[in-house]
CSV table of C-alpha atoms in Angstrom, one decimal:
chain,number,residue,atom,x,y,z
A,1,UNK,CA,-16.7,-9.5,21.6
A,2,UNK,CA,-12.7,-9.3,20.8
A,3,UNK,CA,-10.2,-7.9,22.4
A,4,UNK,CA,-8.3,-4.9,20.8
A,5,UNK,CA,-4.4,-4.0,21.4
A,6,UNK,CA,-4.4,-0.4,23.0
A,7,UNK,CA,-0.7,0.1,22.4
A,8,UNK,CA,-0.9,1.5,19.3
A,9,UNK,CA,1.0,4.4,18.2
A,10,UNK,CA,-1.3,7.7,17.2
A,11,UNK,CA,-3.2,7.4,13.8
A,12,UNK,CA,-0.9,10.3,12.1
A,13,UNK,CA,2.0,7.3,12.2
A,14,UNK,CA,-1.2,4.4,10.7
A,15,UNK,CA,1.8,2.7,9.0
A,16,UNK,CA,2.7,1.0,11.7
A,17,UNK,CA,-0.6,1.0,13.1
A,18,UNK,CA,-1.4,-1.4,9.7
A,19,UNK,CA,1.6,-3.2,10.5
A,20,UNK,CA,0.8,-4.0,14.5
A,21,UNK,CA,-3.3,-4.5,14.0
A,22,UNK,CA,-4.8,-7.5,14.2
A,23,UNK,CA,-3.8,-9.3,10.7
A,24,UNK,CA,-7.0,-11.1,9.0
A,25,UNK,CA,-4.5,-12.8,6.6
A,26,UNK,CA,-1.3,-14.2,5.6
A,27,UNK,CA,1.5,-13.2,7.6
A,28,UNK,CA,5.7,-13.1,6.6
A,29,UNK,CA,4.0,-13.8,3.4
A,30,UNK,CA,7.4,-12.1,1.4
A,31,UNK,CA,9.8,-14.6,3.0
A,32,UNK,CA,7.2,-17.7,2.0
A,33,UNK,CA,7.7,-16.8,-1.3
A,34,UNK,CA,10.7,-15.8,-1.7
A,35,UNK,CA,12.3,-18.7,-0.1
A,36,UNK,CA,10.4,-20.9,-2.0
A,37,UNK,CA,8.4,-22.3,1.1
A,38,UNK,CA,5.8,-24.3,0.3
A,39,UNK,CA,1.8,-23.1,2.0
A,40,UNK,CA,-1.3,-24.2,3.1
A,41,UNK,CA,-3.8,-22.4,1.1
A,42,UNK,CA,-6.4,-23.1,3.3
A,43,UNK,CA,-7.6,-19.9,5.6
A,44,UNK,CA,-10.3,-18.7,7.4
A,45,UNK,CA,-11.2,-15.2,6.1
A,46,UNK,CA,-12.5,-13.0,8.9
A,47,UNK,CA,-16.7,-12.4,8.6
A,48,UNK,CA,-19.3,-9.8,10.1
A,49,UNK,CA,-21.7,-12.2,11.3
A,50,UNK,CA,-24.6,-9.3,9.9
A,51,UNK,CA,-23.6,-7.4,6.9
A,52,UNK,CA,-22.3,-8.8,3.7
A,53,UNK,CA,-19.5,-7.4,1.6
A,54,UNK,CA,-22.3,-5.4,-0.1
A,55,UNK,CA,-23.4,-3.8,2.7
A,56,UNK,CA,-20.4,-3.3,3.9
A,57,UNK,CA,-19.3,-1.3,0.5
A,58,UNK,CA,-22.3,0.4,0.8
A,59,UNK,CA,-22.2,1.4,4.5
A,60,UNK,CA,-18.4,2.6,3.9
A,61,UNK,CA,-19.3,4.9,1.4
A,62,UNK,CA,-22.1,6.6,3.4
A,63,UNK,CA,-21.8,9.7,4.8
A,64,UNK,CA,-19.2,11.2,2.4
A,65,UNK,CA,-22.0,14.2,1.5
A,66,UNK,CA,-21.9,15.3,5.3
A,67,UNK,CA,-19.8,17.6,6.8
A,68,UNK,CA,-17.2,16.8,8.9
A,69,UNK,CA,-18.6,18.3,12.0
A,70,UNK,CA,-22.1,16.5,11.0
A,71,UNK,CA,-20.2,13.3,11.0
A,72,UNK,CA,-18.4,13.8,14.4
A,73,UNK,CA,-21.9,14.5,15.8
A,74,UNK,CA,-24.2,11.6,14.1
A,75,UNK,CA,-20.6,9.7,15.5
A,76,UNK,CA,-20.4,10.9,19.2
A,77,UNK,CA,-24.7,10.2,19.1
A,78,UNK,CA,-23.7,6.3,17.5
A,79,UNK,CA,-21.7,5.8,20.6
A,80,UNK,CA,-23.6,6.8,22.9
A,81,UNK,CA,-26.1,4.6,22.4
A,82,UNK,CA,-24.3,1.6,21.6
A,83,UNK,CA,-22.6,2.6,25.5
A,84,UNK,CA,-26.0,2.5,27.0
A,85,UNK,CA,-27.3,-0.5,24.9
A,86,UNK,CA,-24.1,-2.6,26.6
A,87,UNK,CA,-24.0,-0.4,29.9
A,88,UNK,CA,-20.5,0.7,29.7
A,89,UNK,CA,-18.9,3.8,29.6
A,90,UNK,CA,-16.3,3.7,27.1
A,91,UNK,CA,-15.6,1.3,24.1
A,92,UNK,CA,-13.2,-1.6,26.6
A,93,UNK,CA,-14.5,-3.3,29.5
A,94,UNK,CA,-11.9,-4.3,32.7
A,95,UNK,CA,-10.7,-7.3,30.3
A,96,UNK,CA,-9.8,-4.4,27.6
A,97,UNK,CA,-12.5,-6.9,25.6
A,98,UNK,CA,-14.9,-4.2,22.7
A,99,UNK,CA,-18.5,-3.1,23.6
A,100,UNK,CA,-19.3,-1.7,20.9
A,101,UNK,CA,-19.7,-2.8,17.2
A,102,UNK,CA,-16.7,-1.1,15.5
A,103,UNK,CA,-17.8,-3.0,12.5
A,104,UNK,CA,-21.3,-0.6,11.9
A,105,UNK,CA,-19.5,2.5,11.1
A,106,UNK,CA,-18.3,3.6,7.8
A,107,UNK,CA,-14.5,4.2,7.0
A,108,UNK,CA,-14.5,7.9,7.1
A,109,UNK,CA,-16.0,8.4,10.9
A,110,UNK,CA,-13.8,5.6,11.9
A,111,UNK,CA,-11.3,8.3,10.9
A,112,UNK,CA,-12.2,11.1,12.9
A,113,UNK,CA,-12.6,9.0,15.7
A,114,UNK,CA,-9.0,7.7,15.5
A,115,UNK,CA,-8.0,11.2,14.6
A,116,UNK,CA,-10.0,13.0,17.6
A,117,UNK,CA,-11.5,15.3,15.4
A,118,UNK,CA,-13.5,17.5,16.8
A,119,UNK,CA,-11.2,16.9,19.9
A,120,UNK,CA,-14.2,15.0,22.3
A,121,UNK,CA,-13.0,11.1,22.0
A,122,UNK,CA,-11.0,9.6,24.5
A,123,UNK,CA,-7.8,8.0,24.1
A,124,UNK,CA,-9.4,4.3,24.2
A,125,UNK,CA,-11.7,5.3,21.5
A,126,UNK,CA,-9.3,6.6,19.8
A,127,UNK,CA,-7.1,3.3,19.7
A,128,UNK,CA,-10.1,1.1,18.9
A,129,UNK,CA,-11.0,3.1,15.7
A,130,UNK,CA,-7.2,3.0,15.4
A,131,UNK,CA,-7.0,-1.3,15.6
A,132,UNK,CA,-10.5,-1.3,13.3
A,133,UNK,CA,-8.5,1.0,10.8
A,134,UNK,CA,-5.6,-1.3,10.7
A,135,UNK,CA,-8.5,-4.6,10.5
A,136,UNK,CA,-9.7,-3.4,7.5
A,137,UNK,CA,-6.6,-2.5,5.6
A,138,UNK,CA,-5.5,-6.0,6.6
A,139,UNK,CA,-9.0,-7.2,5.3
A,140,UNK,CA,-8.6,-5.8,1.8
A,141,UNK,CA,-5.4,-7.3,1.6
A,142,UNK,CA,-6.3,-10.6,2.9
A,143,UNK,CA,-7.1,-12.3,-0.6
A,144,UNK,CA,-4.8,-10.6,-2.3
A,145,UNK,CA,-2.4,-12.1,-0.4
A,146,UNK,CA,-3.9,-15.2,0.0
A,147,UNK,CA,-4.0,-15.4,-3.9
A,148,UNK,CA,0.0,-14.1,-4.4
A,149,UNK,CA,1.1,-17.8,-1.7
A,150,UNK,CA,-0.8,-20.0,-4.9
A,151,UNK,CA,1.0,-17.5,-7.8
A,152,UNK,CA,3.6,-16.2,-6.4
A,153,UNK,CA,3.1,-13.2,-7.7
A,154,UNK,CA,2.8,-10.1,-5.2
A,155,UNK,CA,1.4,-7.5,-8.0
A,156,UNK,CA,-2.1,-7.6,-6.7
A,157,UNK,CA,-1.5,-6.9,-3.0
A,158,UNK,CA,-0.2,-3.7,-4.3
A,159,UNK,CA,-2.6,-3.0,-6.3
A,160,UNK,CA,-5.7,-3.6,-3.4
A,161,UNK,CA,-3.6,-1.8,-1.5
A,162,UNK,CA,-4.2,1.4,-4.1
A,163,UNK,CA,-7.7,0.6,-4.0
A,164,UNK,CA,-8.0,0.6,0.1
A,165,UNK,CA,-5.6,4.3,0.1
A,166,UNK,CA,-8.4,6.2,-2.9
A,167,UNK,CA,-11.5,4.6,-1.3
A,168,UNK,CA,-10.5,7.3,2.2
A,169,UNK,CA,-12.4,10.0,2.6
A,170,UNK,CA,-11.5,14.1,2.3
A,171,UNK,CA,-9.9,14.2,5.5
A,172,UNK,CA,-8.1,11.3,5.6
A,173,UNK,CA,-6.8,12.1,1.9
A,174,UNK,CA,-6.0,15.4,3.1
A,175,UNK,CA,-3.2,13.6,5.4
A,176,UNK,CA,0.0,13.3,5.2
A,177,UNK,CA,0.3,10.1,5.6
A,178,UNK,CA,-2.0,9.2,3.0
A,179,UNK,CA,-0.1,10.8,0.4
A,180,UNK,CA,3.5,9.2,1.8
A,181,UNK,CA,2.0,5.6,1.8
A,182,UNK,CA,0.1,6.3,-2.0
A,183,UNK,CA,3.2,7.0,-3.5
A,184,UNK,CA,5.3,4.2,-1.4
A,185,UNK,CA,2.0,1.6,-3.3
A,186,UNK,CA,2.4,3.5,-6.3
A,187,UNK,CA,5.9,2.4,-6.6
A,188,UNK,CA,5.4,-1.1,-4.9
A,189,UNK,CA,3.2,-1.1,-8.1
A,190,UNK,CA,5.6,0.1,-10.5
A,191,UNK,CA,8.5,-2.5,-8.8
A,192,UNK,CA,6.0,-5.8,-9.2
A,193,UNK,CA,5.4,-5.3,-12.6
A,194,UNK,CA,9.4,-5.3,-13.8
A,195,UNK,CA,9.4,-8.4,-11.1
A,196,UNK,CA,6.3,-9.3,-10.4
A,197,UNK,CA,7.8,-13.1,-8.1
A,198,UNK,CA,9.7,-10.4,-5.2
A,199,UNK,CA,8.7,-8.1,-3.0
A,200,UNK,CA,9.7,-4.9,-3.0
A,201,UNK,CA,12.2,-3.7,-0.3
A,202,UNK,CA,13.7,-0.3,0.6
A,203,UNK,CA,10.5,1.6,0.4
A,204,UNK,CA,9.7,4.5,2.5
A,205,UNK,CA,6.2,4.2,4.4
A,206,UNK,CA,5.0,1.4,2.4
A,207,UNK,CA,2.0,0.0,4.3
A,208,UNK,CA,2.5,-3.3,2.2
A,209,UNK,CA,5.5,-3.7,3.5
A,210,UNK,CA,4.8,-3.3,7.0
A,211,UNK,CA,1.6,-5.9,6.2
A,212,UNK,CA,3.4,-8.4,4.7
A,213,UNK,CA,6.2,-8.8,7.7
A,214,UNK,CA,3.8,-9.5,10.5
A,215,UNK,CA,4.5,-11.7,12.9
A,216,UNK,CA,3.4,-15.2,12.5
A,217,UNK,CA,-0.1,-14.8,14.5
A,218,UNK,CA,-3.2,-15.7,12.7
A,219,UNK,CA,-6.6,-14.1,14.3
A,220,UNK,CA,-9.1,-16.4,15.6
A,221,UNK,CA,-12.8,-16.5,13.9
A,222,UNK,CA,-16.0,-17.9,15.0
A,223,UNK,CA,-16.8,-20.8,14.6
A,224,UNK,CA,-19.3,-22.2,12.4
A,225,UNK,CA,-21.5,-23.0,15.3
A,226,UNK,CA,-21.4,-20.1,16.3
A,227,UNK,CA,-22.3,-18.1,13.7
A,228,UNK,CA,-25.4,-20.4,12.8
A,229,UNK,CA,-26.8,-19.7,16.1
A,230,UNK,CA,-26.0,-15.8,15.5
A,231,UNK,CA,-27.6,-16.2,11.9
A,232,UNK,CA,-30.4,-18.3,13.4
A,233,UNK,CA,-31.5,-15.5,15.8
A,234,UNK,CA,-31.4,-12.8,12.8
A,235,UNK,CA,-33.9,-14.6,10.3
A,236,UNK,CA,-35.7,-15.1,14.0
A,237,UNK,CA,-36.1,-11.3,14.3
A,238,UNK,CA,-37.1,-11.1,10.7
A,239,UNK,CA,-40.5,-13.2,11.5
A,240,UNK,CA,-40.7,-11.8,14.5
A,241,UNK,CA,-40.7,-8.2,12.6
A,242,UNK,CA,-42.9,-9.2,9.5
A,243,UNK,CA,-45.8,-10.4,11.9
A,244,UNK,CA,-46.0,-7.2,14.2
A,245,UNK,CA,-46.1,-5.5,11.5
A,246,UNK,CA,-48.4,-7.7,10.1
A,247,UNK,CA,-47.3,-8.6,6.9
A,248,UNK,CA,-47.5,-12.3,7.9
A,249,UNK,CA,-45.2,-15.4,7.9
A,250,UNK,CA,-41.3,-14.7,6.4
A,251,UNK,CA,-41.1,-16.4,3.1
A,252,UNK,CA,-38.1,-17.2,1.0
A,253,UNK,CA,-39.4,-17.9,-2.1
A,254,UNK,CA,-39.8,-14.7,-4.0
A,255,UNK,CA,-42.8,-16.1,-6.0
A,256,UNK,CA,-45.1,-16.4,-2.7
A,257,UNK,CA,-48.3,-14.4,-3.2
A,258,UNK,CA,-48.1,-13.3,0.5
A,259,UNK,CA,-46.3,-13.1,3.1
A,260,UNK,CA,-42.5,-11.2,4.1
A,261,UNK,CA,-39.6,-12.2,1.6
A,262,UNK,CA,-36.7,-13.0,3.8
A,263,UNK,CA,-34.0,-10.0,3.5
A,264,UNK,CA,-30.7,-11.5,3.1
A,265,UNK,CA,-28.8,-8.0,1.7
A,266,UNK,CA,-27.2,-7.9,4.6
A,267,UNK,CA,-26.0,-11.6,5.9
A,268,UNK,CA,-22.3,-12.3,5.3
A,269,UNK,CA,-21.1,-15.1,2.8
A,270,UNK,CA,-19.7,-17.3,6.0
A,271,UNK,CA,-23.3,-16.4,7.5
A,272,UNK,CA,-25.2,-17.4,4.3
A,273,UNK,CA,-23.0,-20.9,4.1
A,274,UNK,CA,-23.8,-22.0,7.4
A,275,UNK,CA,-27.6,-22.2,6.6
A,276,UNK,CA,-26.8,-23.3,3.1
A,277,UNK,CA,-24.2,-26.2,5.5
A,278,UNK,CA,-26.8,-26.8,8.1
A,279,UNK,CA,-24.8,-28.6,10.0
A,280,UNK,CA,-26.8,-28.4,13.5
A,281,UNK,CA,-30.0,-28.8,11.9
A,282,UNK,CA,-31.4,-25.1,12.1
A,283,UNK,CA,-32.5,-24.2,9.2
A,284,UNK,CA,-35.5,-25.7,7.1
A,285,UNK,CA,-34.8,-26.8,3.5
A,286,UNK,CA,-36.1,-23.2,2.4
A,287,UNK,CA,-33.9,-21.5,4.2
A,288,UNK,CA,-31.3,-23.5,3.2
A,289,UNK,CA,-31.9,-23.9,-0.5
A,290,UNK,CA,-32.4,-19.6,-0.3
A,291,UNK,CA,-29.7,-19.2,1.8
A,292,UNK,CA,-27.4,-21.2,-1.3
A,293,UNK,CA,-29.2,-19.5,-4.5
A,294,UNK,CA,-28.0,-16.0,-2.7
A,295,UNK,CA,-24.7,-17.4,-2.0
A,296,UNK,CA,-24.2,-18.9,-5.8
A,297,UNK,CA,-25.4,-15.4,-7.2
A,298,UNK,CA,-22.8,-13.2,-5.4
A,299,UNK,CA,-20.3,-16.0,-6.3
A,300,UNK,CA,-21.6,-15.4,-10.7
A,301,UNK,CA,-21.6,-11.8,-9.4
A,302,UNK,CA,-17.7,-12.1,-8.3
A,303,UNK,CA,-16.7,-14.1,-11.3
A,304,UNK,CA,-18.5,-11.7,-14.0
A,305,UNK,CA,-16.6,-8.6,-12.3
A,306,UNK,CA,-13.3,-10.8,-12.7
A,307,UNK,CA,-14.2,-11.3,-16.5
A,308,UNK,CA,-15.0,-7.4,-16.8
A,309,UNK,CA,-12.3,-6.7,-15.2
A,310,UNK,CA,-10.1,-8.4,-17.6
A,311,UNK,CA,-11.6,-7.3,-20.3
A,312,UNK,CA,-11.4,-3.8,-19.4
A,313,UNK,CA,-7.4,-4.0,-18.8
A,314,UNK,CA,-6.7,-6.0,-21.7
A,315,UNK,CA,-5.0,-8.9,-19.8
A,316,UNK,CA,-6.8,-12.2,-19.6
A,317,UNK,CA,-4.7,-13.3,-16.9
A,318,UNK,CA,-6.8,-10.7,-14.9
A,319,UNK,CA,-9.6,-12.9,-14.9
A,320,UNK,CA,-7.8,-16.2,-13.2
A,321,UNK,CA,-6.5,-13.6,-11.0
A,322,UNK,CA,-9.7,-12.7,-9.5
A,323,UNK,CA,-11.5,-16.0,-9.0
A,324,UNK,CA,-8.5,-16.9,-7.1
A,325,UNK,CA,-9.1,-13.5,-5.1
A,326,UNK,CA,-12.8,-14.5,-4.9
A,327,UNK,CA,-11.4,-17.8,-3.6
A,328,UNK,CA,-8.8,-16.7,-1.2
A,329,UNK,CA,-11.5,-14.5,0.6
A,330,UNK,CA,-13.4,-17.0,1.3
A,331,UNK,CA,-13.6,-19.8,4.6
A,332,UNK,CA,-13.5,-23.0,4.7
A,333,UNK,CA,-17.2,-23.4,4.7
A,334,UNK,CA,-18.0,-21.0,2.2
A,335,UNK,CA,-15.3,-22.7,-0.4
A,336,UNK,CA,-17.9,-26.2,0.8
A,337,UNK,CA,-20.7,-24.7,0.0
A,338,UNK,CA,-20.0,-23.2,-3.1
A,339,UNK,CA,-18.0,-25.8,-3.9
A,340,UNK,CA,-14.8,-24.3,-4.9
A,341,UNK,CA,-12.8,-27.1,-4.5
A,342,UNK,CA,-8.7,-27.5,-4.2
A,343,UNK,CA,-9.2,-28.8,-7.6
A,344,UNK,CA,-10.6,-25.3,-9.3
A,345,UNK,CA,-8.2,-23.6,-7.2
A,346,UNK,CA,-5.6,-25.3,-8.9
A,347,UNK,CA,-7.0,-25.1,-12.4
A,348,UNK,CA,-6.8,-21.1,-11.8
A,349,UNK,CA,-3.6,-21.2,-10.9
A,350,UNK,CA,-2.7,-23.2,-14.2
A,351,UNK,CA,-4.3,-21.1,-16.1
A,352,UNK,CA,-3.2,-17.8,-14.8
A,353,UNK,CA,-0.2,-19.3,-14.9
A,354,UNK,CA,0.0,-20.2,-18.4
A,355,UNK,CA,-1.9,-17.2,-19.7
A,356,UNK,CA,0.7,-15.4,-17.7
A,357,UNK,CA,3.6,-17.0,-19.8
A,358,UNK,CA,2.1,-16.6,-23.3
A,359,UNK,CA,1.6,-13.4,-22.9
A,360,UNK,CA,5.0,-13.2,-21.8
A,361,UNK,CA,6.5,-14.9,-25.3
A,362,UNK,CA,3.9,-12.2,-26.8
A,363,UNK,CA,6.1,-9.6,-25.0
A,364,UNK,CA,9.7,-10.9,-25.7
A,365,UNK,CA,8.8,-11.6,-29.4
């Protein structure tokens, strides 16, 4: 478990909470780009070892049909169960480390917890929820921030922020803070449409500006050996469950007539990379091959989504931009397992810049 900063302001002022929460992306990006400083393109994306992006997206949208009282009741039950499992009485131990897994909570539940909806949440519960929401905001902006370092274009960060804000639950959208931040982000989008190579400044309540102004700190991620051990244990648990259910052995080929097919749907990409690379020899060739197939399929899906976004917007540069966002969101292990090399990245950057140049010539003509 990671330590949590418990000194965050109340969530009603969550712009500053976002800025202070632990970041997963590139800090002080505005200064680095505006001064034309060179920066390394490699960064470890923070990952959850049990949930894939698709699984987290599904979780984030869950509970939208429930009334808020039910959300709070269900949340209190989940927290109580986690406290019992952790043999804890609260979300933080004596060393300030989390005793519970906040990644299992959807955004609407986190917001209820952060704002003490129903008046049942302790100060520590509110603070850790605030920090988790801040981490999720940072995580949503991280790929676009990494891409901005490669392209010098800030517009994608503001678009990512708008997507994040628009995915909020009804209670969050009803807050004055959400409205103020969304208005600020829209102003940022307008500014970057005019001057994409300069980070907007002077916009009140701008969460992106707060994000870019964070100090030069990095959030540590688990080493790949630990990730491999965790996903090994998860696969072993699947195998045990299949055997106990009378479904036979765990198999990794859908063409097999017998056995229980392994489920990778909730396994994140870094864990899939650990299986595929198999650096410590914890996995069979069949397991590594199957994980690589799933990882490749997810990458193809992201490329297809980038192509569809480009076609929908009528902007061909969005295709290269989408690929770069995917690249920026990857950890080093994911890039190695997927063979997304620096040369591949550089070609995408060159394509993005040349397409934008041609478009600018057409507009000026």
